[in-house]
CSV table of C-alpha atoms in Angstrom, one decimal:
chain,number,residue,atom,x,y,z
A,1,UNK,CA,38.2,25.6,124.2
A,2,UNK,CA,35.8,28.4,125.0
A,3,UNK,CA,35.7,31.0,122.3
A,4,UNK,CA,33.6,33.9,123.7
A,5,UNK,CA,34.3,32.9,127.3
A,6,UNK,CA,33.1,35.9,129.4
A,7,UNK,CA,34.1,35.6,133.0
A,8,UNK,CA,34.2,32.3,135.0
A,9,UNK,CA,31.7,33.5,137.6
A,10,UNK,CA,29.2,35.4,135.4
A,11,UNK,CA,28.3,36.5,131.9
A,12,UNK,CA,30.0,39.5,130.4
A,13,UNK,CA,28.7,42.9,131.3
A,14,UNK,CA,25.4,43.4,129.5
A,15,UNK,CA,25.2,39.8,128.4
A,16,UNK,CA,22.0,37.8,128.6
A,17,UNK,CA,23.4,34.4,129.4
A,18,UNK,CA,25.4,32.7,132.2
A,19,UNK,CA,29.0,31.7,132.5
A,20,UNK,CA,30.0,29.1,129.9
A,21,UNK,CA,33.3,28.3,131.7
A,22,UNK,CA,31.5,27.5,134.9
A,23,UNK,CA,28.8,25.6,133.1
A,24,UNK,CA,31.2,23.3,131.2
A,25,UNK,CA,33.3,22.6,134.3
A,26,UNK,CA,30.2,21.7,136.4
A,27,UNK,CA,28.7,19.6,133.6
A,28,UNK,CA,31.8,17.6,133.0
A,29,UNK,CA,32.4,17.2,136.7
A,30,UNK,CA,29.0,15.5,136.9
A,31,UNK,CA,29.7,13.4,133.8
A,32,UNK,CA,33.2,12.3,134.9
A,33,UNK,CA,33.0,12.4,138.6
A,34,UNK,CA,36.3,14.2,138.6
A,35,UNK,CA,36.8,17.5,140.5
A,36,UNK,CA,39.0,18.7,137.6
A,37,UNK,CA,37.4,17.2,134.5
A,38,UNK,CA,39.7,19.1,132.0
A,39,UNK,CA,43.5,18.9,131.7
A,40,UNK,CA,43.4,22.4,130.5
A,41,UNK,CA,41.0,25.2,129.6
A,42,UNK,CA,41.8,27.6,126.7
A,43,UNK,CA,39.5,30.7,126.6
A,44,UNK,CA,39.2,33.7,124.4
A,45,UNK,CA,37.1,36.8,125.2
A,46,UNK,CA,37.1,40.0,123.2
A,47,UNK,CA,35.4,42.1,126.0
A,48,UNK,CA,38.4,43.6,127.8
A,49,UNK,CA,38.5,42.9,131.5
A,50,UNK,CA,40.7,44.2,134.3
A,51,UNK,CA,43.1,41.4,135.2
A,52,UNK,CA,42.1,41.4,138.8
A,53,UNK,CA,38.4,41.1,138.0
A,54,UNK,CA,39.1,38.4,135.4
A,55,UNK,CA,41.2,36.2,137.7
A,56,UNK,CA,39.2,36.8,140.8
A,57,UNK,CA,36.2,35.3,138.9
A,58,UNK,CA,38.0,31.9,138.9
A,59,UNK,CA,38.1,29.5,141.8
A,60,UNK,CA,41.7,29.0,143.0
A,61,UNK,CA,41.7,25.3,142.1
A,62,UNK,CA,40.9,26.1,138.4
A,63,UNK,CA,43.5,28.8,137.8
A,64,UNK,CA,46.5,26.5,137.2
A,65,UNK,CA,44.6,24.8,134.3
A,66,UNK,CA,43.6,28.0,132.4
A,67,UNK,CA,45.0,29.9,129.5
A,68,UNK,CA,42.8,33.0,129.1
A,69,UNK,CA,43.3,35.2,126.1
A,70,UNK,CA,41.5,38.5,126.7
A,71,UNK,CA,41.5,39.4,123.0
A,72,UNK,CA,39.1,38.8,120.2
A,73,UNK,CA,39.5,35.4,118.4
A,74,UNK,CA,41.1,36.0,115.0
A,75,UNK,CA,39.6,33.9,112.2
A,76,UNK,CA,42.5,34.3,109.9
A,77,UNK,CA,43.9,30.7,109.5
A,78,UNK,CA,47.5,31.3,110.7
A,79,UNK,CA,46.8,34.3,113.0
A,80,UNK,CA,48.4,34.3,116.4
A,81,UNK,CA,45.0,34.4,118.2
A,82,UNK,CA,43.2,31.9,115.9
A,83,UNK,CA,41.9,29.3,118.4
A,84,UNK,CA,42.1,26.5,115.8
A,85,UNK,CA,45.7,27.2,115.2
A,86,UNK,CA,46.3,26.9,118.9
A,87,UNK,CA,44.2,23.7,119.0
A,88,UNK,CA,46.5,22.0,116.4
A,89,UNK,CA,49.5,23.0,118.5
A,90,UNK,CA,48.3,21.6,121.8
A,91,UNK,CA,45.7,18.8,121.2
A,92,UNK,CA,46.3,15.2,120.4
A,93,UNK,CA,43.9,12.8,118.6
A,94,UNK,CA,43.4,10.8,121.9
A,95,UNK,CA,42.3,14.0,123.8
A,96,UNK,CA,38.6,14.6,124.3
A,97,UNK,CA,38.3,18.2,123.0
A,98,UNK,CA,35.2,20.2,123.8
A,99,UNK,CA,34.8,23.5,122.0
A,100,UNK,CA,32.3,26.3,122.4
A,101,UNK,CA,32.0,29.1,119.9
A,102,UNK,CA,29.9,32.2,120.7
A,103,UNK,CA,31.6,35.5,119.8
A,104,UNK,CA,28.4,37.2,118.5
A,105,UNK,CA,30.1,38.0,115.2
A,106,UNK,CA,28.7,36.1,112.2
A,107,UNK,CA,31.7,36.4,109.9
A,108,UNK,CA,34.2,35.3,112.5
A,109,UNK,CA,32.2,32.3,113.6
A,110,UNK,CA,31.4,31.1,110.1
A,111,UNK,CA,35.0,31.5,109.1
A,112,UNK,CA,36.1,29.4,112.0
A,113,UNK,CA,33.5,26.7,111.2
A,114,UNK,CA,34.6,26.7,107.6
A,115,UNK,CA,38.1,26.0,108.8
A,116,UNK,CA,36.9,23.1,110.8
A,117,UNK,CA,35.0,21.7,107.9
A,118,UNK,CA,37.8,22.3,105.4
A,119,UNK,CA,40.7,20.9,107.4
A,120,UNK,CA,40.6,17.2,108.5
A,121,UNK,CA,43.6,17.8,110.8
A,122,UNK,CA,41.4,20.3,112.8
A,123,UNK,CA,38.1,18.5,112.6
A,124,UNK,CA,39.7,15.2,113.8
A,125,UNK,CA,40.8,16.9,117.0
A,126,UNK,CA,37.3,18.2,118.0
A,127,UNK,CA,34.9,15.7,119.8
A,128,UNK,CA,32.2,18.1,120.8
A,129,UNK,CA,31.2,21.5,119.5
A,130,UNK,CA,28.7,23.9,121.1
A,131,UNK,CA,28.0,26.8,118.7
A,132,UNK,CA,25.6,29.7,119.0
A,133,UNK,CA,25.0,30.3,115.4
A,134,UNK,CA,23.1,33.5,115.1
A,135,UNK,CA,21.0,33.4,112.0
A,136,UNK,CA,18.0,35.1,110.3
A,137,UNK,CA,14.8,33.2,110.7
A,138,UNK,CA,15.6,31.7,114.1
A,139,UNK,CA,13.0,31.9,116.9
A,140,UNK,CA,15.8,33.5,118.9
A,141,UNK,CA,15.3,36.7,116.9
A,142,UNK,CA,11.8,37.2,118.3
A,143,UNK,CA,11.7,40.4,120.3
A,144,UNK,CA,9.1,38.9,122.6
A,145,UNK,CA,11.7,36.3,123.7
A,146,UNK,CA,13.8,39.2,125.0
A,147,UNK,CA,10.8,40.6,126.9
A,148,UNK,CA,10.7,43.7,124.7
A,149,UNK,CA,14.1,45.0,125.9
A,150,UNK,CA,15.7,46.9,123.1
A,151,UNK,CA,19.4,46.4,122.6
A,152,UNK,CA,19.3,42.8,123.9
A,153,UNK,CA,19.9,39.4,122.2
A,154,UNK,CA,19.3,38.4,118.7
A,155,UNK,CA,16.4,40.8,118.3
A,156,UNK,CA,18.9,43.6,117.5
A,157,UNK,CA,21.2,41.6,115.2
A,158,UNK,CA,21.5,42.0,111.5
A,159,UNK,CA,22.5,39.0,109.4
A,160,UNK,CA,24.2,38.6,106.1
A,161,UNK,CA,21.8,36.3,104.3
A,162,UNK,CA,23.7,36.3,101.0
A,163,UNK,CA,24.1,32.7,99.7
A,164,UNK,CA,27.1,31.0,101.3
A,165,UNK,CA,27.5,33.5,104.2
A,166,UNK,CA,26.0,31.1,106.8
A,167,UNK,CA,23.4,33.6,107.8
A,168,UNK,CA,20.2,31.7,107.2
A,169,UNK,CA,18.5,28.9,109.2
A,170,UNK,CA,18.7,26.6,106.2
A,171,UNK,CA,22.5,27.2,106.0
A,172,UNK,CA,22.8,26.6,109.8
A,173,UNK,CA,21.2,23.2,109.4
A,174,UNK,CA,23.5,22.4,106.6
A,175,UNK,CA,26.6,23.4,108.5
A,176,UNK,CA,25.6,21.5,111.6
A,177,UNK,CA,24.9,18.4,109.4
A,178,UNK,CA,28.4,18.7,107.8
A,179,UNK,CA,30.0,18.9,111.3
A,180,UNK,CA,28.2,15.9,112.5
A,181,UNK,CA,29.1,13.9,109.3
A,182,UNK,CA,32.7,14.5,110.3
A,183,UNK,CA,32.1,12.8,113.6
A,184,UNK,CA,31.8,15.9,115.7
A,185,UNK,CA,29.0,15.9,118.2
A,186,UNK,CA,27.8,19.4,117.2
A,187,UNK,CA,25.2,21.1,119.4
A,188,UNK,CA,23.5,24.5,119.3
A,189,UNK,CA,24.5,26.8,122.1
A,190,UNK,CA,22.2,29.6,123.4
């Protein structure tokens, strides 16, 4: 499950990172030795792409295993495009589920994480979680890291640091700790 997927072959236009879809496939190919390490890939991306550009970014052998939703992930619990709702419909407890969350929208990401933490049916399905939790106080907010480029990365983000909003580094540690206490191998994603 790649929530904030960009294109398979590259990062989204204007993005600073690489392709998470390609990275995960390559990484798990190396770990499993299988040319197709995932039974299926579910991806959400809010940046609208031309269908030809989107699907041309995928290798032909990957296309049959992909469900790509070119819409913003919706954090409302029973929303049509809530990835966690879809997860509960398609995953089984014996599946190895890897999820990445990076939609560059604090409220959406924290709401989805709170759903994972608050619903054992959901959390029991997730084995690994990679989350780019953008927070105030992180070294990722240092403008020097972004080589002084205005309008890039975390250096331009504003965070809701109100208690309980998940916008501080201390709250990030607490959320990651709670995910791990549920048995989810939770990693920071950048």
